[in-house]
């Protein structure tokens, strides 16, 4: 035999998994034709029955464990549900005894549903517990707001429900998008989807407040200011996610844009309020801080800070690139 058995036996696992080189494969093939011991070991390695048996046993153990955990969670959920039943029955009896009709009982009922959404639902959900709990919490909270609105005879339900739902979307949408199955094309643009939903949520809050207040100049003031403020997070997202430059240079560009943006935000607000009397930057005077110069001085501080941070990020990026070369 041309090659030592120990060398060939070291190559056998790679040969079975078909990840060895062509030359190594030829060596193993030639050797096992002459060596019964190595041929027997190769046959044993190719026998997948033992591996499959171990895999099946592992799956059975995991399945049994999951069944036990599911049973335990269901039992806990049932006990908690029974505990919630007690105050529901008590309130039902008290409401009928005092008012001879069901009114505030429904407020108690929907309040307990809100509590159940964050205590019982996580035990009942097998996968994506947070998403199921969040959905149950949102629905039960809307039911609670609606019940209170009806009980008080108000017309404010939408102005409370829309901001609450929008706020939950803004906070939890990154987690939801990350765990919800979607096509491959959309997976590459999760951050863009989150920003679109967040933008819609912000505008829905502004719209709800506008329809509720009915202030004559509300839309003329709120929409320009909101739209201008939304430009910055969109620019940051597009630069951070899609601009094909290194991270430090992205930080430099974002810092510079944030500085310029901060310098002009008060001017935009003044224009929307019809109070614009010239650019604040032109009123700056660092020797004097008063009502006339304050906004201008702060605007220049924004630009100076943003430029300084941009230069620092750029310098770090240049040094890092030079070291890698």
Short mmCIF file of C-alpha atoms in Angstrom, two decimals:
data_model
loop_
_atom_site.label_atom_id
_atom_site.label_comp_id
_atom_site.label_asym_id
_atom_site.label_seq_id
_atom_site.Cartn_x
_atom_site.Cartn_y
_atom_site.Cartn_z
CA UNK A 1 0.00 0.00 0.00
CA UNK A 2 1.33 3.36 -1.05
CA UNK A 3 -0.20 5.41 1.80
CA UNK A 4 -0.32 4.84 5.56
CA UNK A 5 -3.72 3.80 7.00
CA UNK A 6 -3.68 6.60 9.57
CA UNK A 7 -3.40 9.22 6.84
CA UNK A 8 -6.25 7.66 4.87
CA UNK A 9 -8.44 7.32 7.99
CA UNK A 10 -7.99 11.02 8.65
CA UNK A 11 -9.28 11.69 5.14
CA UNK A 12 -12.25 9.32 5.35
CA UNK A 13 -14.72 11.77 7.03
CA UNK A 14 -13.88 14.43 4.44
CA UNK A 15 -14.24 11.85 1.65
CA UNK A 16 -17.67 10.73 2.93
CA UNK A 17 -18.90 14.35 3.11
CA UNK A 18 -17.41 15.00 -0.35
CA UNK A 19 -15.41 18.02 0.80
CA UNK A 20 -11.88 16.74 0.21
CA UNK A 21 -9.78 17.63 -2.82
CA UNK A 22 -9.85 15.56 -5.99
CA UNK A 23 -6.34 14.21 -5.34
CA UNK A 24 -7.23 13.19 -1.77
CA UNK A 25 -10.34 11.43 -3.07
CA UNK A 26 -8.28 9.44 -5.54
CA UNK A 27 -5.90 8.43 -2.76
CA UNK A 28 -8.76 7.18 -0.55
CA UNK A 29 -10.42 5.32 -3.43
CA UNK A 30 -7.20 3.55 -4.37
CA UNK A 31 -6.31 2.70 -0.78
CA UNK A 32 -9.64 1.14 0.27
CA UNK A 33 -9.46 -1.21 -2.69
CA UNK A 34 -6.35 -2.73 -1.16
CA UNK A 35 -7.04 -2.32 2.59
CA UNK A 36 -10.00 -4.27 4.07
CA UNK A 37 -9.77 -2.46 7.44
CA UNK A 38 -10.06 1.02 5.92
CA UNK A 39 -12.78 -0.20 3.55
CA UNK A 40 -14.80 -1.46 6.52
CA UNK A 41 -14.40 1.89 8.29
CA UNK A 42 -15.52 3.71 5.14
CA UNK A 43 -18.62 1.53 4.96
CA UNK A 44 -19.40 2.29 8.61
CA UNK A 45 -19.05 6.03 8.02
CA UNK A 46 -21.39 5.83 5.05
CA UNK A 47 -24.02 4.08 7.12
CA UNK A 48 -26.40 6.89 8.08
CA UNK A 49 -28.71 4.70 10.16
CA UNK A 50 -26.98 5.46 13.47
CA UNK A 51 -26.91 9.20 12.78
CA UNK A 52 -30.53 9.15 11.71
CA UNK A 53 -31.50 7.23 14.84
CA UNK A 54 -29.76 9.76 17.07
CA UNK A 55 -31.43 12.58 15.17
CA UNK A 56 -34.86 10.97 15.60
CA UNK A 57 -34.25 10.44 19.31
CA UNK A 58 -33.24 14.09 19.69
CA UNK A 59 -36.38 15.24 17.87
CA UNK A 60 -38.54 13.06 20.11
CA UNK A 61 -36.92 14.46 23.25
CA UNK A 62 -37.45 18.04 22.03
CA UNK A 63 -41.04 17.29 21.05
CA UNK A 64 -41.78 15.77 24.46
CA UNK A 65 -40.19 18.74 26.22
CA UNK A 66 -42.24 21.18 24.12
CA UNK A 67 -45.44 19.31 24.93
CA UNK A 68 -44.65 19.49 28.65
CA UNK A 69 -43.91 23.22 28.42
CA UNK A 70 -47.09 23.83 26.42
CA UNK A 71 -49.14 21.90 28.97
CA UNK A 72 -47.52 23.82 31.81
CA UNK A 73 -48.12 27.18 30.11
CA UNK A 74 -51.75 26.30 29.37
CA UNK A 75 -52.29 25.30 33.01
CA UNK A 76 -50.84 28.59 34.24
CA UNK A 77 -53.01 30.51 31.76
CA UNK A 78 -56.13 28.66 32.96
CA UNK A 79 -55.33 29.41 36.60
CA UNK A 80 -54.80 33.10 35.83
CA UNK A 81 -58.04 33.18 33.81
CA UNK A 82 -59.87 31.71 36.79
CA UNK A 83 -58.39 34.42 39.00
CA UNK A 84 -59.60 37.09 36.58
CA UNK A 85 -63.09 35.59 36.62
CA UNK A 86 -63.54 36.46 40.32
CA UNK A 87 -63.40 40.29 39.98
CA UNK A 88 -65.49 40.07 36.80
CA UNK A 89 -68.30 38.26 38.64
CA UNK A 90 -68.05 40.58 41.65
CA UNK A 91 -68.25 43.70 39.46
CA UNK A 92 -71.12 42.22 37.47
CA UNK A 93 -73.16 41.61 40.62
CA UNK A 94 -72.32 45.05 42.09
CA UNK A 95 -73.15 46.86 38.87
CA UNK A 96 -76.53 45.12 38.58
CA UNK A 97 -77.29 45.64 42.26
CA UNK A 98 -76.43 49.35 42.29
CA UNK A 99 -77.42 50.57 38.85
CA UNK A 100 -79.81 47.82 37.78
CA UNK A 101 -78.04 47.88 34.40
CA UNK A 102 -74.65 47.10 32.92
CA UNK A 103 -72.59 50.25 32.34
CA UNK A 104 -69.25 50.66 34.16
CA UNK A 105 -68.97 46.85 34.33
CA UNK A 106 -67.78 46.87 30.72
CA UNK A 107 -64.96 49.25 31.67
CA UNK A 108 -63.79 46.76 34.29
CA UNK A 109 -64.14 43.91 31.80
CA UNK A 110 -62.06 45.59 29.08
CA UNK A 111 -59.48 46.67 31.69
CA UNK A 112 -59.03 43.04 32.70
CA UNK A 113 -58.70 42.13 29.02
CA UNK A 114 -55.81 44.57 28.78
CA UNK A 115 -54.19 42.90 31.78
CA UNK A 116 -54.83 39.46 30.28
CA UNK A 117 -53.13 40.47 27.03
CA UNK A 118 -49.79 40.89 28.80
CA UNK A 119 -50.16 38.05 31.30
CA UNK A 120 -52.19 35.21 29.79
CA UNK A 121 -51.50 35.59 26.06
CA UNK A 122 -47.71 35.08 26.39
CA UNK A 123 -48.37 31.71 28.04
CA UNK A 124 -50.81 30.61 25.33
CA UNK A 125 -48.73 31.72 22.31
CA UNK A 126 -46.24 29.09 21.15
CA UNK A 127 -44.29 31.30 18.70
CA UNK A 128 -43.75 35.06 18.40
CA UNK A 129 -45.03 35.69 21.91
CA UNK A 130 -44.26 39.40 21.79
CA UNK A 131 -46.13 39.91 18.52
CA UNK A 132 -49.21 38.04 19.77
CA UNK A 133 -49.10 39.91 23.10
CA UNK A 134 -48.69 43.24 21.32
CA UNK A 135 -51.65 42.50 19.05
CA UNK A 136 -53.84 41.44 21.97
CA UNK A 137 -52.76 44.50 23.99
CA UNK A 138 -53.58 46.85 21.11
CA UNK A 139 -57.03 45.36 20.49
CA UNK A 140 -57.95 45.24 24.19
CA UNK A 141 -56.68 48.80 24.76
CA UNK A 142 -58.78 50.06 21.85
CA UNK A 143 -61.77 48.22 23.34
CA UNK A 144 -61.10 49.90 26.69
CA UNK A 145 -60.86 53.37 25.11
CA UNK A 146 -64.04 52.74 23.11
CA UNK A 147 -65.93 51.57 26.21
CA UNK A 148 -64.87 54.62 28.22
CA UNK A 149 -65.76 56.93 25.33
CA UNK A 150 -69.23 55.43 25.03
CA UNK A 151 -69.75 55.48 28.82
CA UNK A 152 -68.76 59.17 29.09
CA UNK A 153 -70.65 60.17 25.95
CA UNK A 154 -67.52 61.62 24.34
CA UNK A 155 -66.39 61.94 20.74
CA UNK A 156 -62.65 61.64 21.38
CA UNK A 157 -62.15 57.93 20.66
CA UNK A 158 -60.19 58.35 17.41
CA UNK A 159 -57.95 61.10 18.79
CA UNK A 160 -56.87 58.71 21.57
CA UNK A 161 -56.88 55.47 19.57
CA UNK A 162 -54.84 56.66 16.58
CA UNK A 163 -51.89 58.12 18.56
CA UNK A 164 -51.81 55.06 20.83
CA UNK A 165 -51.75 52.64 17.89
CA UNK A 166 -49.26 54.77 15.98
CA UNK A 167 -46.98 55.02 19.01
CA UNK A 168 -46.97 51.24 19.46
CA UNK A 169 -46.16 50.81 15.76
CA UNK A 170 -43.26 53.25 15.96
CA UNK A 171 -41.79 51.48 19.00
CA UNK A 172 -42.31 47.85 18.02
CA UNK A 173 -42.29 47.89 14.20
CA UNK A 174 -38.53 47.10 13.94
CA UNK A 175 -39.09 43.93 15.99
CA UNK A 176 -42.24 42.98 14.07
CA UNK A 177 -40.60 43.46 10.65
CA UNK A 178 -37.64 41.39 11.78
CA UNK A 179 -39.77 38.37 12.74
CA UNK A 180 -42.55 38.48 10.14
CA UNK A 181 -41.90 36.29 7.05
CA UNK A 182 -41.67 38.28 3.81
CA UNK A 183 -40.37 37.88 0.23
CA UNK A 184 -36.61 38.05 -0.36
CA UNK A 185 -36.95 41.35 -2.23
CA UNK A 186 -38.57 43.02 0.78
CA UNK A 187 -36.10 41.50 3.25
CA UNK A 188 -33.36 43.67 1.77
CA UNK A 189 -35.34 46.82 2.53
CA UNK A 190 -36.70 46.21 6.06
CA UNK A 191 -35.40 49.54 7.35
CA UNK A 192 -37.14 51.33 4.47
CA UNK A 193 -40.43 49.57 5.26
CA UNK A 194 -40.14 50.52 8.94
CA UNK A 195 -39.49 54.16 8.02
CA UNK A 196 -42.49 54.24 5.66
CA UNK A 197 -44.77 52.84 8.38
CA UNK A 198 -43.34 55.22 11.00
CA UNK A 199 -43.86 58.18 8.66
CA UNK A 200 -47.47 57.17 8.07
CA UNK A 201 -47.92 56.79 11.85
CA UNK A 202 -46.58 60.31 12.50
CA UNK A 203 -48.86 61.87 9.89
CA UNK A 204 -51.85 59.93 11.26
CA UNK A 205 -51.22 61.46 14.70
CA UNK A 206 -51.02 64.96 13.20
CA UNK A 207 -54.20 64.33 11.19
CA UNK A 208 -56.12 63.00 14.21
CA UNK A 209 -55.19 66.05 16.25
CA UNK A 210 -56.19 68.35 13.39
CA UNK A 211 -59.62 66.80 12.87
CA UNK A 212 -60.26 66.93 16.62
CA UNK A 213 -59.11 70.51 17.31
CA UNK A 214 -60.47 72.02 14.06
CA UNK A 215 -58.12 74.97 14.52
CA UNK A 216 -58.45 77.23 11.41
CA UNK A 217 -54.73 77.41 10.56
CA UNK A 218 -53.83 74.00 11.95
CA UNK A 219 -52.99 72.38 8.63
CA UNK A 220 -51.07 75.41 7.36
CA UNK A 221 -48.82 75.24 10.42
CA UNK A 222 -48.61 71.56 11.27
CA UNK A 223 -48.02 70.01 7.84
CA UNK A 224 -45.01 72.15 6.75
CA UNK A 225 -43.31 71.77 10.14
CA UNK A 226 -43.98 68.02 10.29
CA UNK A 227 -42.84 67.48 6.70
CA UNK A 228 -39.63 69.44 7.23
CA UNK A 229 -38.86 67.53 10.45
CA UNK A 230 -39.43 64.20 8.66
CA UNK A 231 -36.79 65.07 6.06
CA UNK A 232 -33.92 64.55 8.53
CA UNK A 233 -34.68 60.95 9.60
CA UNK A 234 -35.25 60.03 5.95
CA UNK A 235 -31.91 61.49 4.93
CA UNK A 236 -30.16 59.69 7.80
CA UNK A 237 -31.78 56.38 6.80
CA UNK A 238 -30.93 56.70 3.11
CA UNK A 239 -27.32 57.65 3.84
CA UNK A 240 -26.77 55.02 6.54
CA UNK A 241 -28.45 52.23 4.59
CA UNK A 242 -27.82 52.92 0.92
CA UNK A 243 -24.90 55.34 0.41
CA UNK A 244 -21.96 53.17 -0.79
CA UNK A 245 -19.22 54.65 1.39
CA UNK A 246 -17.54 53.54 4.62
CA UNK A 247 -19.25 53.99 7.99
CA UNK A 248 -17.05 56.81 9.25
CA UNK A 249 -17.64 58.84 6.10
CA UNK A 250 -21.38 58.18 6.46
CA UNK A 251 -21.10 59.55 9.99
CA UNK A 252 -19.34 62.63 8.63
CA UNK A 253 -22.04 63.33 6.05
CA UNK A 254 -24.85 62.76 8.56
CA UNK A 255 -23.21 65.03 11.17
CA UNK A 256 -22.81 67.84 8.65
CA UNK A 257 -26.43 67.53 7.47
CA UNK A 258 -27.72 67.45 11.08
CA UNK A 259 -25.82 70.65 11.82
CA UNK A 260 -27.27 72.47 8.81
CA UNK A 261 -30.75 71.09 9.52
CA UNK A 262 -30.66 72.26 13.13
CA UNK A 263 -29.57 75.72 12.01
CA UNK A 264 -32.66 76.29 9.87
CA UNK A 265 -35.42 74.55 11.87
CA UNK A 266 -36.44 77.74 13.69
CA UNK A 267 -36.66 79.62 10.38
CA UNK A 268 -39.03 76.99 8.99
CA UNK A 269 -41.22 77.19 12.10
CA UNK A 270 -41.30 80.98 11.83
CA UNK A 271 -42.34 80.79 8.17
CA UNK A 272 -45.15 78.35 9.02
CA UNK A 273 -46.37 80.68 11.80
CA UNK A 274 -46.10 83.75 9.54
CA UNK A 275 -43.57 85.25 11.94
CA UNK A 276 -40.49 85.13 9.69
CA UNK A 277 -38.43 88.32 9.76
CA UNK A 278 -35.14 87.18 8.28
CA UNK A 279 -32.67 84.29 8.65
CA UNK A 280 -31.56 83.69 12.21
CA UNK A 281 -27.99 83.09 11.04
CA UNK A 282 -27.78 86.74 9.99
CA UNK A 283 -28.85 87.92 13.45
CA UNK A 284 -26.13 86.08 15.34
CA UNK A 285 -23.83 87.95 17.69
CA UNK A 286 -21.86 85.80 20.14
CA UNK A 287 -20.90 88.89 22.13
CA UNK A 288 -24.55 89.51 22.95
CA UNK A 289 -27.12 86.90 23.96
CA UNK A 290 -30.67 88.25 23.95
CA UNK A 291 -34.08 87.53 22.43
CA UNK A 292 -32.93 88.91 19.06
CA UNK A 293 -29.62 87.04 18.77
CA UNK A 294 -30.26 83.79 20.69
CA UNK A 295 -31.71 81.82 17.79
CA UNK A 296 -28.95 82.94 15.46
CA UNK A 297 -26.22 82.05 17.94
CA UNK A 298 -27.73 78.62 18.51
CA UNK A 299 -28.02 78.10 14.74
CA UNK A 300 -24.31 78.80 14.27
CA UNK A 301 -23.51 76.45 17.16
CA UNK A 302 -25.42 73.72 15.32
CA UNK A 303 -23.36 74.31 12.18
CA UNK A 304 -20.06 74.49 14.07
CA UNK A 305 -20.79 71.33 16.05
CA UNK A 306 -21.97 69.40 13.00
CA UNK A 307 -18.92 70.49 10.99
CA UNK A 308 -16.54 69.58 13.81
CA UNK A 309 -18.07 66.13 14.20
CA UNK A 310 -17.97 65.66 10.42
CA UNK A 311 -14.25 66.49 10.34
CA UNK A 312 -13.56 64.08 13.22
CA UNK A 313 -15.46 61.23 11.55
CA UNK A 314 -13.75 61.93 8.23
CA UNK A 315 -10.30 62.01 9.84
CA UNK A 316 -10.91 58.72 11.64
CA UNK A 317 -12.16 57.18 8.39
CA UNK A 318 -9.07 58.35 6.46
CA UNK A 319 -6.70 57.02 9.15
CA UNK A 320 -8.55 53.70 9.31
CA UNK A 321 -8.41 53.32 5.52
CA UNK A 322 -4.72 54.14 5.47
CA UNK A 323 -3.96 51.50 8.14
CA UNK A 324 -5.81 48.80 6.21
CA UNK A 325 -3.80 49.57 3.10
#
